Coordinates of C-alpha atoms and ligand atoms in Angstrom, one line a residue:
M1 CA -0.1 0.3 0.7
R2 CA 2.7 2.4 0.9
N3 CA 4.8 1.5 -2.2
I4 CA 1.3 2.5 -4.4
N5 CA 1.4 5.5 -2.3
N6 CA 4.4 6.6 -2.8
L7 CA 3.8 5.2 -6.9
L8 CA 1.4 7.8 -7.4
L9 CA 2.5 10.7 -5.4
V10 CA 5.6 10.2 -7.7
S11 CA 3.0 10.4 -10.7
I12 CA 1.7 13.1 -9.8
F13 CA 5.4 14.8 -8.9
T14 CA 6.4 13.9 -12.8
L15 CA 2.8 15.1 -13.9
F16 CA 3.2 18.3 -12.5
F17 CA 6.7 19.0 -13.2
L18 CA 6.2 18.0 -16.2
V19 CA 2.2 20.3 -17.4
T20 CA 4.7 23.5 -15.7
A21 CA 8.0 22.5 -18.5
Q22 CA 6.2 22.6 -21.0
S23 CA 3.6 25.8 -20.0
Q24 CA 7.0 27.5 -19.0
N25 CA 8.4 26.8 -22.1
K26 CA 5.2 27.7 -23.8
A27 CA 4.8 30.6 -22.2
Y28 CA 5.6 33.9 -23.9
P29 CA 8.8 34.9 -21.5
Y30 CA 9.7 38.9 -22.2
D31 CA 7.7 41.0 -20.2
I32 CA 6.2 44.5 -22.0
Q33 CA 6.1 47.6 -21.0
K34 CA 3.9 49.3 -22.4
K35 CA 4.9 52.7 -19.8
V36 CA 8.2 53.9 -18.6
I37 CA 9.5 56.8 -17.1
C38 CA 13.0 57.4 -17.1
E39 CA 15.8 59.6 -16.8
N40 CA 18.9 58.3 -19.3
G41 CA 17.3 57.0 -22.2
A42 CA 14.2 55.1 -23.6
V43 CA 13.2 52.9 -27.1
V44 CA 10.3 52.2 -28.6
S45 CA 9.8 49.9 -31.3
A46 CA 7.5 47.0 -32.0
H47 CA 9.8 44.2 -29.9
V48 CA 10.7 44.1 -26.3
L49 CA 13.7 42.6 -27.3
A50 CA 15.0 44.8 -30.2
S51 CA 13.5 47.8 -27.3
K52 CA 15.9 45.4 -24.7
A53 CA 18.8 45.7 -27.6
G54 CA 18.7 49.7 -27.9
V55 CA 18.9 50.1 -24.0
A56 CA 21.4 47.8 -24.3
M57 CA 24.1 50.1 -26.1
L58 CA 22.9 53.0 -24.2
K59 CA 23.9 51.3 -20.4
K60 CA 28.2 50.9 -22.2
G61 CA 27.7 54.1 -23.3
G62 CA 26.4 54.6 -26.5
N63 CA 23.6 57.5 -28.1
A64 CA 20.1 57.4 -29.6
I65 CA 21.9 56.3 -32.8
D66 CA 23.6 53.4 -31.5
A67 CA 21.0 52.7 -29.6
A68 CA 17.8 53.1 -33.1
I69 CA 21.1 50.9 -34.8
A70 CA 21.2 48.2 -32.7
T71 CA 17.0 48.4 -32.2
Q72 CA 17.0 48.2 -36.2
L73 CA 19.1 45.1 -36.5
A74 CA 17.2 43.6 -33.5
L75 CA 13.7 44.3 -35.4
A76 CA 15.0 41.9 -38.3
V77 CA 15.2 39.0 -36.5
V78 CA 12.8 39.9 -34.1
H79 CA 9.8 41.2 -35.9
P80 CA 10.6 39.4 -40.1
S81 CA 6.7 41.0 -41.0
A82 CA 8.6 44.6 -40.9
G83 CA 12.1 44.9 -39.1
N84 CA 14.5 44.2 -41.7
L85 CA 18.1 44.6 -43.8
G86 CA 16.0 44.5 -47.6
G87 CA 13.8 46.9 -47.2
G88 CA 14.0 50.5 -46.4
G89 CA 13.4 54.2 -43.9
F90 CA 14.4 56.5 -43.3
L91 CA 15.8 58.6 -39.9
V92 CA 14.7 61.9 -38.6
A93 CA 17.6 62.7 -35.8
R94 CA 18.0 65.8 -33.4
L95 CA 21.6 65.9 -32.6
Q96 CA 23.2 67.0 -29.0
N97 CA 25.1 69.5 -31.0
G98 CA 21.9 71.4 -31.7
T99 CA 21.3 70.4 -36.0
T100 CA 19.0 68.3 -36.9
T101 CA 18.5 66.4 -40.0
T102 CA 17.3 63.4 -41.5
I103 CA 19.4 60.0 -43.8
D104 CA 16.8 58.2 -46.6
Y105 CA 17.2 54.9 -47.5
R106 CA 14.2 54.2 -49.5
E107 CA 14.9 51.0 -51.3
M108 CA 15.4 52.2 -55.8
A109 CA 14.0 50.9 -58.7
P110 CA 16.6 48.9 -60.4
G111 CA 18.4 50.2 -63.0
K112 CA 16.7 47.7 -65.6
A113 CA 13.1 49.1 -64.3
H114 CA 10.7 50.5 -66.5
R115 CA 7.5 52.5 -66.3
D116 CA 5.8 49.7 -67.7
M117 CA 7.0 46.6 -66.4
Y118 CA 3.8 46.2 -64.1
L119 CA 1.2 45.7 -67.1
D120 CA -0.3 43.0 -69.2
E121 CA -0.4 43.6 -73.0
M122 CA -3.7 44.5 -72.9
G123 CA -2.5 48.1 -70.2
N124 CA -4.2 45.9 -67.3
A125 CA -2.1 46.4 -64.0
K126 CA -0.2 43.5 -63.0
F127 CA -0.4 44.2 -59.1
S128 CA 0.0 40.3 -58.3
E129 CA 4.0 41.3 -59.7
S130 CA 4.4 44.3 -57.8
Q131 CA 3.0 42.8 -55.0
N132 CA 4.6 40.0 -54.1
G133 CA 8.0 37.8 -55.7
H134 CA 10.8 38.7 -56.4
L135 CA 10.1 42.1 -59.4
S136 CA 8.3 43.0 -56.2
S137 CA 11.6 44.4 -54.8
G138 CA 13.6 47.2 -55.2
V139 CA 16.9 47.7 -54.2
P140 CA 17.2 47.8 -50.5
G141 CA 18.5 50.5 -48.9
T142 CA 18.4 49.5 -44.5
V143 CA 22.3 48.6 -44.1
A144 CA 23.1 51.8 -46.1
G145 CA 21.3 53.0 -43.9
L146 CA 22.5 51.8 -41.5
F147 CA 26.6 52.9 -41.9
Q148 CA 25.4 56.2 -42.6
S149 CA 24.0 56.8 -39.8
H150 CA 26.7 55.6 -37.7
Q151 CA 29.1 58.5 -38.2
Y152 CA 27.0 60.2 -35.4
A153 CA 27.5 57.4 -33.7
K154 CA 29.3 55.9 -30.0
L155 CA 30.4 52.3 -29.9
P156 CA 31.5 50.7 -33.3
F157 CA 28.9 49.6 -35.8
A158 CA 30.0 44.7 -34.6
Q159 CA 29.3 46.0 -31.3
L160 CA 25.9 47.2 -31.8
I161 CA 25.0 44.4 -34.5
Q162 CA 25.4 41.5 -31.5
P163 CA 22.1 41.2 -30.3
A164 CA 21.1 40.6 -33.8
I165 CA 23.8 38.1 -34.3
D166 CA 22.7 36.5 -31.2
L167 CA 19.3 36.5 -31.6
A168 CA 19.0 34.6 -34.3
A169 CA 21.8 32.5 -33.9
N170 CA 20.5 31.1 -30.5
G171 CA 16.7 31.8 -31.1
F172 CA 14.3 33.5 -29.4
I173 CA 10.3 32.6 -28.3
I174 CA 7.7 33.4 -30.9
S175 CA 4.3 34.7 -29.3
E176 CA 0.3 33.3 -29.7
R177 CA 0.2 36.7 -32.5
E178 CA 3.8 36.2 -34.2
A179 CA 3.6 32.6 -34.2
R180 CA -0.7 32.9 -36.2
S181 CA 1.3 35.8 -38.8
L182 CA 3.7 33.7 -40.1
N183 CA 1.1 30.1 -40.2
A184 CA -0.4 32.5 -42.0
L185 CA 1.7 33.1 -44.3
K186 CA 3.1 30.2 -44.6
N187 CA 1.9 29.1 -47.9
E188 CA 3.0 32.6 -49.3
F189 CA 6.3 31.2 -47.8
L190 CA 6.4 28.0 -49.7
K191 CA 4.6 30.2 -53.0
Y192 CA 7.6 32.2 -53.4
N193 CA 11.2 30.7 -52.6
T194 CA 12.5 27.8 -53.4
I195 CA 14.7 27.2 -50.9
I196 CA 11.9 27.0 -48.0
P197 CA 12.9 30.0 -45.2
A198 CA 13.3 29.9 -41.7
F199 CA 9.9 31.2 -41.6
V200 CA 8.4 27.6 -42.1
N201 CA 8.2 25.3 -39.9
T202 CA 10.1 22.5 -41.3
T203 CA 9.8 20.4 -37.7
N204 CA 6.5 20.0 -37.5
D205 CA 4.5 18.0 -40.4
N206 CA 2.3 20.0 -40.2
Q207 CA 4.9 22.8 -40.4
E208 CA 3.1 24.8 -37.5
W209 CA 3.9 27.5 -35.5
K210 CA 2.6 27.7 -31.9
G211 CA 3.3 30.9 -28.8
G212 CA 6.1 28.6 -26.9
D213 CA 7.6 27.9 -30.3
M214 CA 11.9 29.5 -30.7
L215 CA 12.8 30.9 -34.1
I216 CA 16.4 30.5 -35.1
Q217 CA 17.9 31.7 -38.2
K218 CA 20.7 30.2 -39.9
D219 CA 21.2 32.1 -43.0
L220 CA 20.6 35.8 -41.6
A221 CA 23.3 35.1 -38.8
A222 CA 25.5 34.5 -41.2
T223 CA 24.6 37.4 -43.7
L224 CA 24.8 39.7 -40.2
I225 CA 28.0 38.5 -39.4
R226 CA 29.5 38.9 -43.1
I227 CA 27.7 42.9 -42.0
Q228 CA 29.8 42.8 -38.8
H229 CA 33.2 41.4 -40.6
E230 CA 32.7 43.7 -43.9
G231 CA 30.5 46.1 -43.1
A232 CA 27.9 47.5 -46.1
K233 CA 29.8 45.9 -48.4
G234 CA 29.1 42.6 -46.1
F235 CA 25.5 43.2 -47.9
Y236 CA 25.6 45.0 -50.8
E237 CA 29.2 43.2 -52.8
G238 CA 30.4 39.5 -51.6
E239 CA 28.9 36.6 -50.6
T240 CA 25.1 38.6 -50.4
A241 CA 25.3 40.6 -53.0
S242 CA 25.8 37.1 -55.6
L243 CA 23.2 36.1 -52.9
I244 CA 20.9 38.2 -53.6
V245 CA 21.8 38.0 -57.5
A246 CA 20.9 34.2 -57.5
E247 CA 18.0 34.5 -55.9
M248 CA 16.9 37.1 -58.4
K249 CA 17.5 34.4 -61.4
R250 CA 15.6 31.8 -60.0
G251 CA 12.8 34.1 -60.0
N252 CA 11.7 36.7 -63.0
G253 CA 13.6 38.9 -60.5
I254 CA 16.4 41.9 -62.2
I255 CA 17.7 43.8 -59.4
S256 CA 21.8 43.5 -60.4
L257 CA 25.0 43.6 -59.0
E258 CA 25.5 46.9 -60.0
D259 CA 22.1 48.1 -58.4
L260 CA 23.7 47.0 -55.5
K261 CA 26.6 48.3 -55.6
N262 CA 25.5 51.4 -56.7
Y263 CA 23.3 51.9 -54.4
K264 CA 23.5 55.1 -51.6
A265 CA 21.5 56.4 -48.9
I266 CA 20.7 60.0 -48.4
T267 CA 21.2 62.6 -46.2
R268 CA 18.4 65.4 -46.6
L269 CA 17.6 68.4 -45.3
P270 CA 14.7 68.6 -42.9
H271 CA 10.9 69.0 -43.8
I272 CA 10.4 71.9 -40.8
F273 CA 7.6 73.6 -40.1
D274 CA 6.0 75.7 -36.8
Y275 CA 2.7 75.1 -35.3
K276 CA 1.2 76.4 -32.4
G277 CA 5.1 77.3 -31.1
H278 CA 6.0 73.6 -31.7
T279 CA 8.8 73.0 -34.2
I280 CA 7.9 69.8 -36.1
V281 CA 10.7 68.1 -37.8
G282 CA 9.4 65.2 -40.7
M283 CA 10.8 63.5 -43.8
P284 CA 10.7 64.5 -47.3
M285 CA 10.1 63.5 -50.4
P286 CA 10.5 60.7 -50.9
S287 CA 8.4 60.2 -48.1
S288 CA 5.1 62.4 -48.6
G289 CA 4.8 61.7 -44.7
G290 CA 6.4 65.4 -43.3
L291 CA 4.4 67.4 -46.5
L292 CA 1.5 65.5 -46.0
V293 CA 1.5 66.8 -42.4
H294 CA 2.4 70.0 -43.2
Q295 CA 0.1 70.9 -44.9
M296 CA -2.4 68.9 -42.7
M297 CA -1.9 71.1 -39.0
K298 CA -1.4 73.9 -41.4
M299 CA -4.8 74.4 -42.6
I300 CA -6.2 73.7 -38.6
E301 CA -4.4 76.1 -37.0
S302 CA -6.7 78.7 -36.8
K303 CA -10.4 76.7 -37.8
L304 CA -9.9 74.0 -34.7
K305 CA -11.4 74.8 -30.8
A306 CA -9.7 72.9 -28.4
T307 CA -13.8 73.3 -26.7
D308 CA -14.9 71.2 -30.1
G309 CA -13.0 68.1 -28.2
F310 CA -11.1 64.9 -28.7
L311 CA -13.3 62.6 -31.0
S312 CA -16.1 65.7 -31.2
P313 CA -17.6 65.6 -34.7
Q314 CA -17.1 69.0 -35.5
A315 CA -12.5 67.9 -34.8
V316 CA -13.1 65.3 -36.7
Q317 CA -15.1 66.4 -39.8
L318 CA -12.6 69.6 -39.3
M319 CA -9.1 67.4 -39.3
V320 CA -11.5 64.0 -42.2
E321 CA -11.6 67.8 -44.7
V322 CA -7.5 68.5 -44.4
E323 CA -7.2 64.9 -44.6
R324 CA -9.1 64.9 -47.8
R325 CA -7.1 68.2 -49.7
A326 CA -3.5 66.5 -48.6
F327 CA -4.4 63.0 -49.9
A328 CA -5.8 64.6 -53.3
D329 CA -1.9 66.3 -52.7
R330 CA -0.7 63.7 -52.6
A331 CA -1.8 62.0 -55.5
E332 CA -1.5 64.2 -58.3
F333 CA 2.1 66.7 -57.5
M334 CA 4.2 64.4 -55.6
G335 CA 7.0 61.5 -55.5
D336 CA 10.9 61.4 -55.8
A337 CA 12.0 65.1 -55.9
D338 CA 15.4 63.8 -57.3
F339 CA 13.8 63.0 -60.5
Y340 CA 10.2 65.0 -60.8
K341 CA 9.8 68.9 -59.5
V342 CA 8.2 68.6 -56.0
P343 CA 6.0 72.1 -55.0
V344 CA 7.1 72.1 -52.6
A345 CA 7.1 75.6 -51.4
A346 CA 3.6 76.2 -53.1
L347 CA 2.0 73.2 -51.7
T348 CA 2.3 74.1 -48.0
N349 CA 2.0 79.5 -49.0
E350 CA 0.0 79.7 -46.0
K351 CA -2.2 81.3 -49.8
Y352 CA -2.5 78.3 -51.0
L353 CA -3.6 76.6 -47.6
N354 CA -6.4 78.9 -47.0
Q355 CA -7.7 78.5 -50.1
R356 CA -7.9 75.2 -49.7
M357 CA -10.4 75.3 -47.3
N358 CA -12.8 77.8 -48.6
D359 CA -14.8 75.5 -50.2
F360 CA -15.2 73.6 -45.7
V361 CA -18.9 73.6 -44.5
F362 CA -19.1 73.1 -40.8
G363 CA -21.8 70.2 -40.8
K364 CA -21.9 68.8 -44.3
A365 CA -19.1 66.4 -45.7
G366 CA -16.8 67.1 -48.6
S367 CA -16.9 65.6 -52.0
S368 CA -14.0 63.7 -53.6
E369 CA -13.7 63.3 -57.5
M370 CA -14.7 59.8 -58.1
V371 CA -11.6 59.2 -60.3
K372 CA -12.0 55.2 -60.2
P373 CA -15.3 53.5 -58.9
G374 CA -15.0 50.2 -56.8
S375 CA -13.7 49.9 -53.2
I376 CA -9.6 48.7 -52.1
P377 CA -9.1 46.4 -49.8
I378 CA -8.8 47.5 -46.3
I379 CA -5.5 46.6 -44.8
E380 CA -5.2 45.2 -41.3
S381 CA -1.7 44.6 -41.3
E382 CA 0.6 46.6 -39.6
E383 CA 4.0 45.6 -41.4
T384 CA 5.8 48.8 -41.4
T385 CA 7.7 49.7 -37.9
H386 CA 8.6 52.6 -35.9
L387 CA 10.6 52.6 -33.0
S388 CA 11.3 56.3 -31.0
V389 CA 14.8 57.2 -28.7
I390 CA 16.3 58.9 -27.2
D391 CA 19.1 59.6 -24.2
K392 CA 20.0 62.1 -22.0
E393 CA 22.3 63.6 -24.7
G394 CA 20.2 65.8 -25.9
N395 CA 20.1 63.6 -29.3
A396 CA 17.0 62.2 -30.6
V397 CA 15.5 59.8 -32.8
A398 CA 12.4 58.4 -34.9
V399 CA 12.5 56.0 -37.4
T400 CA 10.0 54.1 -39.7
T401 CA 11.4 51.1 -41.4
T402 CA 9.7 48.0 -43.6
L403 CA 9.7 46.2 -46.3
N404 CA 5.9 47.3 -47.4
N405 CA 3.3 44.7 -46.6
S406 CA 3.3 41.5 -44.1
F407 CA 6.5 39.9 -44.7
G408 CA 7.4 42.4 -47.9
S409 CA 7.7 40.4 -51.1
R410 CA 7.4 36.9 -48.7
T411 CA 10.9 35.9 -50.7
V412 CA 13.3 34.9 -48.9
V413 CA 17.1 35.4 -50.4
G414 CA 18.3 31.8 -50.3
G415 CA 21.2 31.0 -47.7
A416 CA 20.7 34.3 -46.8
G417 CA 18.0 34.1 -45.0
F418 CA 16.6 38.2 -45.2
L419 CA 12.8 39.2 -46.8
L420 CA 13.4 41.2 -49.4
N421 CA 10.6 43.9 -49.9
D422 CA 7.7 44.7 -52.5
E423 CA 8.5 48.6 -52.2
M424 CA 7.6 48.5 -56.3
D425 CA 3.9 49.0 -55.4
D426 CA 4.6 52.3 -53.8
F427 CA 5.4 53.6 -57.6
S428 CA 2.3 54.8 -59.5
I429 CA 2.3 51.5 -61.4
K430 CA -0.3 52.9 -63.5
P431 CA -2.0 56.6 -63.6
G432 CA -5.7 56.3 -61.5
S433 CA -4.3 52.3 -60.0
P434 CA -4.9 52.7 -56.7
N435 CA -1.7 50.4 -55.1
M436 CA -2.2 48.3 -51.6
Y437 CA -3.2 51.2 -49.7
G438 CA -5.0 52.9 -51.9
A439 CA -2.8 55.0 -53.2
L440 CA -2.7 57.2 -56.2
G441 CA -0.8 58.5 -58.4
G442 CA 0.4 59.4 -62.0
E443 CA 3.6 61.3 -63.2
A444 CA 5.2 62.2 -60.3
N445 CA 5.4 58.6 -58.9
A446 CA 6.0 56.9 -61.8
I447 CA 8.7 54.3 -61.7
F448 CA 11.8 55.3 -63.2
P449 CA 15.2 53.5 -63.2
G450 CA 17.0 55.0 -60.0
K451 CA 14.1 55.9 -58.9
R452 CA 12.8 56.5 -54.9
M453 CA 9.4 55.3 -54.6
L454 CA 6.4 58.1 -52.8
S455 CA 6.1 56.8 -49.1
S456 CA 4.1 57.7 -46.7
M457 CA 6.7 56.8 -43.7
T458 CA 6.0 60.3 -41.5
P459 CA 8.6 59.7 -38.8
T460 CA 8.2 63.0 -36.4
L461 CA 10.3 65.7 -34.1
V462 CA 9.2 68.3 -31.9
L463 CA 10.9 70.9 -30.4
K464 CA 10.3 72.8 -28.1
N465 CA 13.2 76.4 -28.0
N466 CA 15.6 74.0 -29.8
Q467 CA 14.8 71.1 -28.3
P468 CA 13.2 67.3 -28.5
F469 CA 9.6 67.6 -27.1
L470 CA 8.2 64.7 -28.6
I471 CA 9.5 61.8 -31.0
V472 CA 6.1 60.2 -33.4
G473 CA 5.7 57.3 -35.5
T474 CA 4.6 54.4 -36.4
P475 CA 3.6 52.0 -39.0
G476 CA 0.5 51.2 -41.6
G477 CA 0.4 53.0 -45.0
T478 CA -0.6 55.7 -45.8
T479 CA -2.9 55.7 -42.9
I480 CA 0.6 56.9 -41.6
P481 CA 0.2 60.8 -41.5
T482 CA -2.9 60.5 -40.2
S483 CA -2.2 58.2 -37.1
V484 CA 1.2 60.9 -36.7
F485 CA -1.6 63.9 -37.5
Q486 CA -3.7 63.1 -34.8
T487 CA -1.5 62.4 -32.0
L488 CA 0.1 65.7 -32.2
V489 CA -2.7 67.6 -32.2
N490 CA -4.3 65.6 -29.4
I491 CA -0.9 65.6 -27.4
I492 CA -0.5 69.8 -28.7
D493 CA -4.4 71.1 -29.2
F494 CA -6.3 68.5 -27.2
N495 CA -3.9 67.9 -24.4
M496 CA -3.8 64.3 -23.7
S497 CA -2.4 62.2 -21.6
T498 CA 0.8 60.8 -24.1
E499 CA -1.3 57.5 -23.5
D500 CA -4.6 58.3 -24.2
A501 CA -3.4 60.6 -27.1
V502 CA -2.1 56.6 -28.8
W503 CA -4.0 53.9 -27.4
Q504 CA -7.7 55.5 -28.1
P505 CA -9.8 55.4 -31.8
K506 CA -8.2 57.0 -34.9
F507 CA -9.6 57.5 -38.0
H508 CA -8.4 58.3 -41.6
H509 CA -9.5 60.0 -44.8
Q510 CA -7.3 59.1 -47.8
W511 CA -9.4 61.3 -51.1
M512 CA -9.5 58.3 -52.6
P513 CA -11.8 56.0 -51.9
D514 CA -14.0 59.0 -50.4
R515 CA -14.7 57.6 -47.1
I516 CA -13.5 58.0 -43.6
D517 CA -12.0 54.9 -42.4
L518 CA -12.9 54.7 -37.9
E519 CA -10.9 52.3 -35.3
K520 CA -13.0 50.3 -33.1
G521 CA -14.5 52.7 -30.1
F522 CA -14.9 55.1 -32.1
P523 CA -18.3 57.2 -30.1
I524 CA -21.5 56.8 -31.9
T525 CA -22.6 60.2 -30.8
T526 CA -20.1 61.3 -33.2
R527 CA -20.7 57.9 -35.7
K528 CA -23.8 59.7 -36.0
A529 CA -23.4 63.2 -36.2
L530 CA -20.7 62.1 -39.1
E531 CA -23.2 60.0 -40.7
A532 CA -26.0 62.9 -40.8
M533 CA -22.7 65.3 -42.4
G534 CA -23.5 62.7 -45.3
Y535 CA -19.4 60.5 -45.0
K536 CA -19.9 57.4 -45.6
L537 CA -17.9 55.2 -42.3
I538 CA -16.2 51.9 -43.0
D539 CA -15.3 50.4 -39.9
R540 CA -11.8 48.8 -39.7
G541 CA -9.0 46.7 -38.1
S542 CA -6.3 48.9 -36.0
I543 CA -5.1 52.3 -37.9
G544 CA -0.9 52.0 -37.0
R545 CA 1.0 51.2 -34.2
T546 CA 1.8 54.9 -32.6
E547 CA 5.1 54.6 -30.2
V548 CA 5.9 58.1 -28.6
I549 CA 8.6 59.1 -26.4
K550 CA 7.5 62.4 -25.0
V551 CA 10.0 65.1 -23.1
L552 CA 8.4 65.8 -19.8
P553 CA 8.6 69.1 -18.0
N554 CA 11.5 68.1 -15.1
G555 CA 12.8 67.0 -18.0
K556 CA 12.5 62.7 -17.1
F557 CA 11.5 60.6 -20.3
E558 CA 7.7 59.6 -20.9
A559 CA 7.7 56.1 -23.4
I560 CA 5.0 54.6 -24.2
A561 CA 4.6 52.1 -26.4
D562 CA 0.8 51.2 -28.5
N563 CA -1.2 49.3 -26.7
R564 CA -2.7 47.3 -30.5
G565 CA 0.7 45.4 -30.7
E566 CA 3.0 43.3 -28.9
D567 CA 5.1 46.9 -28.8
A568 CA 7.2 47.6 -25.7
A569 CA 8.5 50.8 -23.8
V570 CA 12.5 49.9 -22.3
G571 CA 14.1 52.7 -20.1
W572 CA 16.3 53.4 -18.5
Ligands
LIG1 O1 6.5 53.7 -47.6 C1 5.3 53.5 -47.4 O2 4.3 54.3 -47.5 C2 5.1 51.8 -47.0 N1 5.4 50.7 -48.5 C3 4.8 52.1 -45.6 C4 3.3 50.1 -46.3 C5 3.4 50.0 -44.5 O3 2.9 50.8 -43.2 C6 3.0 49.0 -43.8 N2 1.8 48.5 -43.1 N3 0.7 49.0 -42.8

């Protein structure tokens, strides 16, 4: 009897141990903070391990640029749907010496690209080729951008890349949400790759992931080590470049060794304007973000009454109407200013912006000219990514980076382990045909070899008395400029707390299609009032994943991560 009792006890113990061990293995072991207040520096990004990689560099004596580089490299491993080596991005920085600058590392059309490359014999747009697979990729800019930013950093690049190498080589635990997003694209990964990438779980019969699994990326680790040893050449020349071109040949891609060797990140003057005692520092072309936010804020400046209140019908209507007008200008006038004369001064002229609002009537919906009937699909994936970083030395960095949509072209460079972008779809592949975000365009954003496709990415700094005040940005395609616009208005005009400014519902109008997209939780009374004014309303999923750092009056940093995703603020 005693033996049986002992056996029972041992069995119960073993069972308990196994269950606990398994659930510990399954559990997501990383602690995510959405709000942090700290003194020495902070990083907010889409993944806690990437935010931690950045803060680790601050602790080692690095500055905000060191942290931004380490965070981006870690995101390329732990947030592969958007963090990247094979994509591009923009950095806006306020440096310790008081100057502001930007770095454009947007992808570039390959030398063999031409304006009609995505049209069939009938002249119809072939979105399948501009949005997926080898032909959808522009020449990647990220690695060049990271090295260009490194001129402002303090630590050796080899040190900044180490956390990413460790995460790729040793692996990290994925969450339920990450497992779902990898599983959702399994068939695409199999379709667009000749060599099965690490994103398909080959250790399992059903090739599916679950939360708690470990994702190891050996090929990616090897690529990162090549970059660690050889610098930018470890990506744009030598083995990695050969692997990219070999991958192109296995598909129908056109990126060549020459395209890679010739890629350059470009330092550009920021797009700067004043708003109610603040200096807003944004990205110039080929991002439409800085210019759109400028137009929208100036069009509301004298009309928005703080008393109208956040999400009141009056405030929403006014903001929707300025969004409509700014996006109409985007479609007509904006593109890579190195190839097309973008009339920036005219578009931001005070008289012009006042005139733009002449036909605005409070209480009555405006109307967009109908270019093309029918509606476009609502994109709900947030697959660009933004990071905000600050240090105590006075450096503030906003970076938005992307592969375009979720996991970009879905094509992984065989043997090199990183995804290529599908950014070519951000060009206007046919005048009047909306891209995957419904954005329209024409001549200004037509494809040309070496040209950079127009972007909506809007990394933004706000300064007060030339000191950092806010660092803001988000993913979300065309909803990016409207999310940044609304976040700034929420903080500056409506005096909202930073978390409310980020976490409360957002809305979006982009001229075409003529409708307002509303996020969950939008107040019912305002919905009804907008409908009565004549607006068409559409419900949609999350709008953006906005990451904000605010400098508080006492000099401390308040870092807020969006609660729409698994984004995390880490401070020091
Ligand atoms: O540069 C752009 O505007 C787009 N490629 C951004 C894509 C994006 O934000 C994806 N997230 N939904």
